[in-house]
CSV table of C-alpha atoms and ligand atoms in Angstrom, one decimal:
chain,number,residue,atom,x,y,z
F,6,MET,CA,204.8,82.1,76.6
F,7,ASP,CA,202.8,85.2,76.1
F,8,PRO,CA,204.1,87.6,73.4
F,9,VAL,CA,206.0,90.7,74.4
F,10,LYS,CA,203.9,93.8,74.0
F,11,VAL,CA,205.5,96.9,72.5
F,12,GLY,CA,204.2,100.4,72.1
F,13,VAL,CA,205.1,102.6,69.1
F,14,LEU,CA,205.4,106.4,69.3
F,15,GLY,CA,205.0,107.8,65.8
F,16,LEU,CA,203.4,106.0,62.8
F,17,GLY,CA,205.1,107.9,60.0
F,18,THR,CA,207.5,106.5,57.5
F,19,VAL,CA,209.7,104.5,59.9
F,20,GLY,CA,206.8,103.8,62.4
F,21,GLY,CA,204.7,102.4,59.5
F,22,GLY,CA,207.6,100.4,58.2
F,23,THR,CA,208.3,98.9,61.6
F,24,VAL,CA,204.6,97.8,62.1
F,25,ASN,CA,204.7,96.2,58.6
F,26,VAL,CA,207.9,94.3,59.2
F,27,LEU,CA,206.9,93.1,62.7
F,28,GLN,CA,203.5,91.9,61.3
F,29,ARG,CA,204.8,90.4,58.0
F,30,ASN,CA,207.8,88.6,59.6
F,31,ALA,CA,206.1,87.8,62.9
F,32,GLU,CA,206.6,84.1,62.7
F,33,GLU,CA,210.3,84.2,61.8
F,34,ILE,CA,210.9,87.0,64.3
F,35,ALA,CA,209.4,84.9,67.1
F,36,ARG,CA,211.6,82.0,66.2
F,37,ARG,CA,214.6,84.3,66.5
F,38,ALA,CA,213.6,86.1,69.6
F,39,GLY,CA,212.2,83.2,71.5
F,40,ARG,CA,208.9,85.1,72.1
F,41,GLY,CA,206.2,86.6,69.9
F,42,ILE,CA,206.3,90.4,69.6
F,43,VAL,CA,203.1,92.4,69.1
F,44,VAL,CA,202.5,96.1,68.7
F,45,SER,CA,199.6,96.6,71.1
F,46,HIS,CA,199.5,100.4,71.5
F,47,ALA,CA,200.6,103.2,69.2
F,48,ALA,CA,200.5,107.0,69.2
F,49,ALA,CA,200.2,109.3,66.1
F,50,ARG,CA,199.5,113.0,65.9
F,51,ASP,CA,196.6,112.6,63.4
F,52,LEU,CA,194.6,109.4,63.6
F,53,ASN,CA,192.8,110.1,60.3
F,54,LYS,CA,195.9,110.4,58.2
F,55,PRO,CA,196.4,107.6,55.6
F,56,ARG,CA,199.0,105.1,56.8
F,57,ILE,CA,201.4,102.7,55.1
F,58,CYS,CA,200.6,100.0,57.7
F,59,ASP,CA,197.6,98.1,58.9
F,60,THR,CA,196.7,99.4,62.4
F,61,SER,CA,193.8,97.0,63.1
F,62,GLY,CA,194.2,95.3,66.4
F,63,ILE,CA,196.5,98.2,67.7
F,64,GLN,CA,195.1,100.5,70.3
F,65,LEU,CA,195.6,104.0,68.9
F,66,THR,CA,195.9,107.3,70.7
F,67,THR,CA,197.0,110.9,69.9
F,68,ASP,CA,198.6,111.2,73.3
F,69,PRO,CA,202.0,109.5,73.4
F,70,VAL,CA,202.1,109.6,77.2
F,71,ASP,CA,199.3,107.0,77.2
F,72,VAL,CA,201.7,104.6,75.5
F,73,VAL,CA,204.6,105.4,77.8
F,74,ASN,CA,202.4,104.8,80.8
F,75,ASP,CA,200.7,101.6,79.5
F,76,PRO,CA,201.6,99.0,82.2
F,77,ASP,CA,201.3,96.1,79.7
F,78,ILE,CA,204.1,97.4,77.5
F,79,ALA,CA,207.6,96.2,78.0
F,80,ILE,CA,209.3,98.1,75.1
F,81,VAL,CA,208.7,101.6,73.8
F,82,ILE,CA,209.7,102.2,70.2
F,83,GLU,CA,210.3,105.9,69.8
F,84,LEU,CA,210.0,107.0,66.2
F,85,ILE,CA,208.7,110.6,66.4
F,86,GLY,CA,212.1,112.2,66.0
F,87,GLY,CA,213.2,115.6,67.3
F,88,ASP,CA,215.0,116.0,70.6
F,89,LYS,CA,212.4,117.7,72.9
F,90,LEU,CA,209.1,115.8,73.1
F,91,ALA,CA,211.0,112.6,72.3
F,92,TYR,CA,213.4,113.3,75.2
F,93,GLU,CA,210.6,113.8,77.7
F,94,LEU,CA,208.8,110.7,76.5
F,95,VAL,CA,211.9,108.5,76.6
F,96,MET,CA,212.9,109.7,80.1
F,97,LYS,CA,209.4,109.1,81.3
F,98,ALA,CA,209.3,105.6,79.8
F,99,ILE,CA,212.7,104.8,81.4
F,100,GLU,CA,211.3,106.0,84.8
F,101,ASN,CA,208.4,103.6,84.1
F,102,GLY,CA,210.8,100.7,83.7
F,103,LYS,CA,210.3,100.4,79.9
F,104,HIS,CA,213.1,99.3,77.5
F,105,ILE,CA,213.6,101.8,74.7
F,106,VAL,CA,214.3,101.3,71.0
F,107,THR,CA,214.8,104.5,69.0
F,108,ALA,CA,215.9,105.6,65.5
F,109,ASN,CA,216.4,109.1,66.8
F,110,LYS,CA,220.0,110.3,66.2
F,111,ALA,CA,219.4,113.9,67.4
F,112,LEU,CA,218.1,112.5,70.7
F,113,ILE,CA,221.0,110.2,71.2
F,114,ALA,CA,223.7,112.6,70.0
F,115,LYS,CA,222.5,115.4,72.2
F,116,HIS,CA,221.0,113.7,75.3
F,117,GLY,CA,222.5,110.2,75.1
F,118,ASN,CA,224.8,110.6,78.1
F,119,GLU,CA,222.0,111.5,80.4
F,120,ILE,CA,219.5,108.9,78.9
F,121,PHE,CA,222.1,106.1,79.2
F,122,SER,CA,222.8,107.0,82.8
F,123,ALA,CA,219.1,107.0,83.7
F,124,ALA,CA,218.6,103.7,81.9
F,125,GLN,CA,221.6,102.2,83.8
F,126,ASP,CA,220.1,103.3,87.1
F,127,ARG,CA,216.7,101.9,86.2
F,128,GLY,CA,218.1,98.7,84.7
F,129,VAL,CA,216.6,99.1,81.3
F,130,ILE,CA,218.1,98.9,77.8
F,131,VAL,CA,218.2,101.8,75.3
F,132,ALA,CA,218.9,100.5,71.8
F,133,PHE,CA,219.5,102.8,68.8
F,134,GLU,CA,220.9,100.8,65.9
F,135,ALA,CA,218.5,102.6,63.5
F,136,ALA,CA,219.8,106.0,64.5
F,137,VAL,CA,222.9,105.5,62.3
F,138,ALA,CA,223.1,104.5,58.7
F,139,GLY,CA,219.5,103.2,58.4
F,140,GLY,CA,219.4,99.5,57.9
F,141,ILE,CA,223.2,98.9,58.1
F,142,PRO,CA,224.0,97.1,61.5
F,143,VAL,CA,227.1,99.3,61.9
F,144,ILE,CA,226.6,100.0,65.6
F,145,LYS,CA,226.5,96.3,66.4
F,146,ALA,CA,229.5,95.7,64.1
F,147,ILE,CA,231.6,98.2,65.9
F,148,ARG,CA,230.3,97.6,69.4
F,149,GLU,CA,230.4,93.9,69.3
F,150,GLY,CA,232.0,92.6,66.1
F,151,LEU,CA,235.1,94.8,66.4
F,152,ALA,CA,235.4,94.7,70.2
F,153,GLY,CA,238.9,93.2,70.0
F,154,ASN,CA,240.3,96.2,68.0
F,155,GLN,CA,241.6,99.6,68.7
F,156,ILE,CA,239.6,101.6,66.2
F,157,GLU,CA,241.9,104.0,64.5
F,158,TRP,CA,239.5,106.0,62.3
F,159,LEU,CA,236.2,105.7,60.5
F,160,ALA,CA,234.7,107.5,57.6
F,161,GLY,CA,231.1,107.3,56.4
F,162,ILE,CA,228.5,108.4,53.9
F,163,ILE,CA,225.9,108.6,56.6
F,164,ASN,CA,223.2,110.8,55.1
F,165,GLY,CA,221.1,109.1,52.4
F,166,THR,CA,219.4,112.3,51.3
F,167,GLY,CA,222.6,114.2,50.7
F,168,ASN,CA,224.2,111.3,48.9
F,169,PHE,CA,221.1,110.9,46.7
F,170,ILE,CA,221.2,114.6,45.8
F,171,LEU,CA,225.0,114.5,45.0
F,172,THR,CA,224.5,111.4,42.9
F,173,GLU,CA,221.6,112.7,40.9
F,174,MET,CA,223.3,116.1,40.3
F,175,ARG,CA,226.4,114.3,39.1
F,176,ASP,CA,224.8,111.5,37.0
F,177,LYS,CA,221.8,113.3,35.6
F,178,GLY,CA,222.7,117.0,35.9
F,179,ARG,CA,219.6,117.5,38.0
F,180,ASP,CA,218.9,120.6,40.0
F,181,PHE,CA,219.6,120.5,43.8
F,182,ASP,CA,216.1,121.7,44.8
F,183,ASP,CA,214.3,119.3,42.5
F,184,VAL,CA,216.3,116.3,43.8
F,185,LEU,CA,215.7,117.4,47.4
F,186,LYS,CA,211.9,117.5,46.8
F,187,GLU,CA,212.1,113.9,45.4
F,188,ALA,CA,214.1,112.8,48.5
F,189,GLN,CA,211.3,114.3,50.7
F,190,ALA,CA,208.6,112.5,48.7
F,191,LEU,CA,210.4,109.2,49.1
F,192,GLY,CA,210.6,109.7,52.9
F,193,TYR,CA,214.4,110.0,53.1
F,194,ALA,CA,214.7,113.6,54.3
F,195,GLU,CA,214.3,114.8,57.8
F,196,ALA,CA,211.2,116.8,58.9
F,197,ASP,CA,213.5,119.8,58.5
F,198,PRO,CA,215.6,119.0,55.4
F,199,THR,CA,218.2,121.6,56.3
F,200,PHE,CA,219.4,118.9,58.8
F,201,ASP,CA,220.3,116.7,55.7
F,202,VAL,CA,221.8,119.3,53.4
F,203,GLU,CA,223.7,121.3,56.1
F,204,GLY,CA,225.3,118.2,57.6
F,205,ILE,CA,223.6,118.3,61.0
F,206,ASP,CA,222.0,114.9,60.6
F,207,ALA,CA,225.4,113.4,59.6
F,208,ALA,CA,227.0,115.1,62.6
F,209,HIS,CA,224.4,113.5,64.9
F,210,LYS,CA,225.3,110.1,63.5
F,211,LEU,CA,229.1,110.7,63.5
F,212,THR,CA,228.9,111.8,67.1
F,213,ILE,CA,227.4,108.4,68.0
F,214,LEU,CA,229.9,106.5,65.9
F,215,ALA,CA,232.9,108.3,67.5
F,216,SER,CA,231.7,107.5,71.0
F,217,ILE,CA,231.3,103.8,70.2
F,218,ALA,CA,234.6,103.7,68.3
F,219,PHE,CA,236.7,105.4,70.9
F,220,GLY,CA,234.8,105.1,74.2
F,221,ILE,CA,234.3,108.8,74.7
F,222,PRO,CA,231.2,110.6,75.9
F,223,LEU,CA,228.8,111.9,73.2
F,224,GLN,CA,229.9,115.4,72.3
F,225,PHE,CA,227.7,116.7,69.4
F,226,ASP,CA,228.5,120.3,70.1
F,227,ALA,CA,232.2,119.7,69.4
F,228,ALA,CA,231.6,118.3,65.9
F,229,TYR,CA,232.6,120.4,62.9
F,230,THR,CA,229.6,120.5,60.5
F,231,GLU,CA,229.6,121.6,56.8
F,232,GLY,CA,226.9,120.6,54.3
F,233,ILE,CA,226.6,120.1,50.6
F,234,THR,CA,224.9,123.3,49.6
F,235,ARG,CA,228.0,125.0,48.3
F,236,ILE,CA,229.1,122.1,46.1
F,237,THR,CA,228.8,123.2,42.4
F,238,ARG,CA,228.6,121.0,39.3
F,239,GLU,CA,232.0,122.4,38.2
F,240,ASP,CA,233.7,121.2,41.4
F,241,VAL,CA,232.2,117.7,40.8
F,242,THR,CA,233.5,117.8,37.2
F,243,TYR,CA,237.0,119.1,38.1
F,244,ALA,CA,237.3,116.5,40.9
F,245,GLU,CA,236.5,113.8,38.4
F,246,GLU,CA,239.1,115.0,35.9
F,247,LEU,CA,241.6,114.6,38.7
F,248,GLY,CA,240.4,111.1,39.5
F,249,TYR,CA,238.3,111.9,42.6
F,250,ARG,CA,234.6,111.8,43.6
F,251,ILE,CA,233.1,114.4,46.0
F,252,LYS,CA,231.1,112.7,48.8
F,253,HIS,CA,229.7,114.1,51.9
F,254,LEU,CA,231.6,112.3,54.6
F,255,GLY,CA,231.7,112.1,58.4
F,256,VAL,CA,235.2,111.4,59.5
F,257,THR,CA,236.5,110.7,63.0
F,258,ARG,CA,240.0,109.7,63.8
F,259,ARG,CA,242.0,109.2,67.0
F,260,THR,CA,245.3,111.1,67.0
F,261,ASP,CA,247.9,111.7,69.6
F,262,ARG,CA,246.4,115.1,70.2
F,263,GLY,CA,242.8,114.1,70.5
F,264,VAL,CA,239.9,113.0,68.3
F,265,GLU,CA,238.9,114.5,65.0
F,266,LEU,CA,235.1,114.8,64.6
F,267,ARG,CA,234.1,116.4,61.3
F,268,VAL,CA,231.5,116.3,58.7
F,269,HIS,CA,232.1,118.0,55.3
F,270,PRO,CA,232.2,117.4,51.5
F,271,THR,CA,235.3,115.4,50.7
F,272,LEU,CA,237.3,114.4,47.7
F,273,ILE,CA,237.9,110.6,47.7
F,274,PRO,CA,240.0,108.7,45.1
F,275,GLU,CA,237.5,107.2,42.7
F,276,ARG,CA,239.0,103.8,42.9
F,277,ARG,CA,237.9,103.4,46.6
F,278,LEU,CA,234.7,101.3,47.0
F,279,ILE,CA,233.2,104.0,49.2
F,280,ALA,CA,233.6,106.6,46.3
F,281,ASN,CA,231.1,104.5,44.3
F,282,VAL,CA,228.4,104.4,46.9
F,283,ASP,CA,225.5,106.2,45.2
F,284,GLY,CA,221.9,107.3,45.7
F,285,VAL,CA,220.3,106.8,49.1
F,286,MET,CA,222.9,104.1,50.0
F,287,ASN,CA,225.2,104.7,53.0
F,288,ALA,CA,228.6,103.1,53.7
F,289,VAL,CA,230.9,103.3,56.7
F,290,LEU,CA,234.5,102.4,56.4
F,291,VAL,CA,236.0,101.4,59.8
F,292,LYS,CA,239.8,100.9,60.3
F,293,GLY,CA,240.7,98.6,63.3
F,294,ASP,CA,244.3,97.9,64.3
F,295,ALA,CA,243.7,94.1,64.2
F,296,VAL,CA,241.2,93.7,61.4
F,297,GLY,CA,242.4,96.5,59.0
F,298,PRO,CA,239.8,98.4,57.0
F,299,THR,CA,236.2,97.0,56.9
F,300,LEU,CA,233.3,98.4,55.0
F,301,TYR,CA,229.6,98.3,55.8
F,302,TYR,CA,227.1,99.2,53.1
F,303,GLY,CA,223.4,99.4,52.7
F,304,ALA,CA,220.3,101.6,52.5
F,305,GLY,CA,220.7,104.6,54.8
F,306,ALA,CA,217.1,105.7,54.9
F,307,GLY,CA,213.6,104.7,54.0
F,308,ASP,CA,210.7,102.9,55.8
F,309,GLU,CA,211.7,99.2,55.7
F,310,PRO,CA,215.5,99.6,55.7
F,311,THR,CA,215.2,101.6,58.9
F,312,ALA,CA,212.6,99.3,60.3
F,313,SER,CA,215.0,96.4,59.7
F,314,ALA,CA,217.4,98.0,62.3
F,315,VAL,CA,214.5,98.9,64.7
F,316,VAL,CA,213.1,95.4,64.7
F,317,ALA,CA,216.6,93.9,65.2
F,318,ASP,CA,216.9,96.0,68.3
F,319,VAL,CA,213.5,94.9,69.5
F,320,VAL,CA,214.6,91.3,69.1
F,321,ASP,CA,217.8,91.9,71.0
F,322,VAL,CA,215.8,93.4,73.9
F,323,VAL,CA,213.4,90.5,73.9
F,324,ARG,CA,216.3,88.1,74.0
F,325,VAL,CA,217.9,89.7,77.0
F,326,LEU,CA,214.7,90.0,78.9
F,327,THR,CA,215.4,86.5,80.2
F,328,SER,CA,219.2,86.7,80.4
F,329,ASP,CA,221.6,88.2,83.0
F,330,PRO,CA,220.6,91.9,83.2
F,331,GLU,CA,224.0,92.8,84.6
F,332,ASN,CA,225.8,91.4,81.6
F,333,ARG,CA,224.5,93.5,78.7
F,334,VAL,CA,226.4,95.1,75.9
F,335,PRO,CA,227.2,98.7,77.2
F,336,HIS,CA,225.4,101.5,75.4
F,337,LEU,CA,228.6,103.2,74.1
F,338,ALA,CA,230.5,99.9,73.7
F,339,PHE,CA,232.8,100.7,76.7
F,340,GLN,CA,231.8,100.3,80.4
F,341,PRO,CA,230.3,103.6,81.6
F,342,ASP,CA,232.9,104.1,84.2
F,343,SER,CA,235.7,103.5,81.6
F,344,LEU,CA,235.0,106.3,79.2
F,345,SER,CA,238.0,108.3,78.2
F,346,ASP,CA,238.4,112.1,78.3
F,347,LEU,CA,240.3,112.4,75.0
F,348,PRO,CA,239.7,115.9,73.7
F,349,ILE,CA,237.9,116.6,70.5
F,350,LEU,CA,240.2,118.6,68.2
F,351,THR,CA,239.0,121.9,66.7
F,352,MET,CA,239.0,122.1,62.9
F,353,SER,CA,242.1,124.3,62.8
F,354,GLU,CA,244.0,121.5,64.6
F,355,VAL,CA,243.0,118.9,62.0
F,356,GLU,CA,245.5,117.7,59.3
F,357,THR,CA,244.2,116.9,55.9
F,358,SER,CA,244.8,117.6,52.2
F,359,TYR,CA,242.8,119.9,50.0
F,360,TYR,CA,241.2,120.7,46.7
F,361,LEU,CA,241.3,124.4,46.0
F,362,ARG,CA,239.5,126.2,43.2
F,363,MET,CA,240.0,129.9,42.4
F,364,GLN,CA,239.3,132.5,39.7
F,365,ALA,CA,242.6,134.1,38.5
F,366,LYS,CA,243.4,136.9,36.1
F,367,ASP,CA,245.1,135.4,33.1
F,368,GLU,CA,248.4,137.2,33.7
F,369,PRO,CA,252.0,136.2,34.1
F,370,GLY,CA,253.0,135.6,37.7
F,371,VAL,CA,249.6,134.7,39.2
F,372,LEU,CA,250.4,131.1,39.7
F,373,ALA,CA,253.8,131.9,41.1
F,374,ASP,CA,252.2,134.2,43.7
F,375,VAL,CA,249.7,131.4,44.7
F,376,THR,CA,252.4,128.7,44.9
F,377,ARG,CA,254.7,131.0,46.9
F,378,ILE,CA,252.0,131.6,49.5
F,379,LEU,CA,251.4,127.9,49.8
F,380,GLY,CA,255.1,127.2,49.9
F,381,ASP,CA,255.6,129.7,52.7
F,382,LYS,CA,253.0,127.9,54.7
F,383,GLY,CA,254.7,124.6,54.2
F,384,ILE,CA,251.9,123.3,51.9
F,385,SER,CA,253.1,121.1,49.0
F,386,ILE,CA,251.1,120.8,45.8
F,387,GLU,CA,250.1,117.4,44.5
F,388,ALA,CA,248.4,118.5,41.2
F,389,ILE,CA,247.5,121.7,39.4
F,390,ILE,CA,245.2,122.4,36.5
F,391,GLN,CA,244.4,125.6,34.8
F,392,LYS,CA,241.3,126.1,32.6
F,393,GLU,CA,241.7,128.7,29.9
F,394,PRO,CA,239.4,131.7,30.2
F,395,ALA,CA,236.1,131.4,28.3
F,396,ASP,CA,235.9,133.7,25.2
F,397,ASP,CA,234.0,136.4,27.1
F,398,SER,CA,236.3,136.4,30.2
F,399,SER,CA,239.8,137.3,31.1
F,400,GLU,CA,239.8,135.0,34.1
F,401,ALA,CA,241.1,131.4,34.2
F,402,VAL,CA,240.0,128.8,36.7
F,403,VAL,CA,242.9,127.3,38.7
F,404,ILE,CA,242.4,124.0,40.6
F,405,LEU,CA,245.0,122.7,43.0
F,406,LEU,CA,245.3,119.5,45.0
F,407,THR,CA,247.6,119.7,48.1
F,408,HIS,CA,249.3,117.3,50.4
F,409,GLU,CA,248.3,117.1,54.1
F,410,VAL,CA,248.7,120.2,56.2
F,411,LEU,CA,247.3,121.6,59.4
F,412,GLU,CA,243.9,123.4,58.7
F,413,GLN,CA,245.2,126.5,60.5
F,414,GLN,CA,248.0,126.9,57.9
F,415,MET,CA,245.5,126.4,55.1
F,416,ASP,CA,243.2,129.1,56.6
F,417,GLU,CA,246.1,131.6,56.6
F,418,ALA,CA,247.2,130.7,53.1
F,419,ILE,CA,243.6,131.1,51.7
F,420,GLU,CA,243.3,134.5,53.4
F,421,GLN,CA,246.5,135.6,51.7
F,422,ILE,CA,245.5,134.2,48.3
F,423,GLU,CA,242.1,135.9,48.5
F,424,ALA,CA,243.9,139.2,49.2
F,425,LEU,CA,245.9,139.0,45.9
F,426,ALA,CA,244.7,141.6,43.4
F,427,THR,CA,244.9,138.9,40.7
F,428,ILE,CA,242.4,136.5,42.4
F,429,SER,CA,238.8,137.3,42.4
F,430,GLY,CA,236.1,136.2,44.8
F,431,HIS,CA,236.6,133.4,47.4
F,432,VAL,CA,238.8,130.3,47.1
F,433,THR,CA,236.6,127.2,47.2
F,434,ARG,CA,238.1,124.6,49.6
F,435,ILE,CA,237.1,120.9,49.7
F,436,ARG,CA,239.0,118.6,52.0
F,437,MET,CA,240.4,115.3,50.7
F,438,GLU,CA,240.8,111.9,52.3
F,439,ARG,CA,242.7,109.1,50.8
F,440,LEU,CA,241.0,106.4,53.0
F,441,ASP,CA,243.8,103.9,52.4
F,442,ALA,CA,244.7,101.1,54.7
F,443,SER,CA,247.3,103.1,56.7
C,4,HSE,N1,217.3,111.9,56.7
C,4,HSE,C1,218.1,110.8,57.0
C,4,HSE,C2,219.0,110.5,55.8
C,4,HSE,C3,217.3,109.6,57.3
C,4,HSE,O1,218.7,111.0,54.7
C,4,HSE,O2,220.0,109.8,55.9
C,4,HSE,C4,218.0,108.5,57.9
C,4,HSE,O3,218.6,108.8,59.1
């Protein structure tokens, strides 16, 4: 049988890695897919740029529309990123009857509902394993491997760049900007690295995971997004003294009132496996009612780890080219006419526990005022430490861990604490998750 011809849009880090893996493992991949797979056409913005892959034998163009319109191509692999040109190209490719494989989380999180509907109408597949957690096959695990469960919650370290920065800052005392530059040089960071450090990239990925876990439409605009830029070395140190690690987590949980969908720095007990996921590695902890907690771990970014997921999707598409087209795995795990309209909760409706850090005048009664305000809001304290003022200061640092409370109550308490004459500046708040089996 003739090999299946695929076209690649974008020959950067992931595009180059994908060509390399497809070429290097061609024989093994063909044995798995039942057909050979060849990259016959590829588009790149600058054809003179040095590449990490060998493009001999591939027809090259600077116009991606040439690839999307190429009648010989059955599968278009979209690896240019962004959600504007990529959106137009993917929609055009679907119209042309091409199957799509993409690593583009922004595209899926923002336009997935529309793209899947167009794909359904045209009878083509849109596969996007590489969009979440790089090389970890977590979409397949949730969509297929956990299909018998009600997913209760999931929490993940889903931005490799952010985790790399936090790890290097903690372990080596390195500077934020310096580590970010290294992550960019290693090809981990987004074209706009604020997407990594402000939590937007993680929110794209969490949006996708929540839809697959709970069978809800993709709702990126409803996600709460907070990045790692305000985490200081002292917060990392105090958290460790209390037995916690600070990780940037995406958390989504089904509650009686709706779905939590939030991305923010989080204190996690250091004994949890996920608290020890360092560097560019990602991990997603998924709690199903039947299976209990399950953990998926692996490289979250980089050329070949991401290519691993892209190529697996290409193999899946090639396998189903010959099977019953009406019996495919649904894009969002649940049949499109069975999606649920569970509301996404606003952040003030979320219940969680907190780490609070504040600068307090070293005077009698200060702690009593703070604990009274918390008590009046029904917030109970789990731990408290006070650091004596440095020699040249009259202010002590107070760190508190609280039990779970509605974020609305915490917002009001923080406002009152910040208004105390004995507290200076803002109260630093980092949410905490126990991530235990319950
Ligand atoms: N910039 C992303 C990250 C790439 O660092 O996780 C993989 O999606």
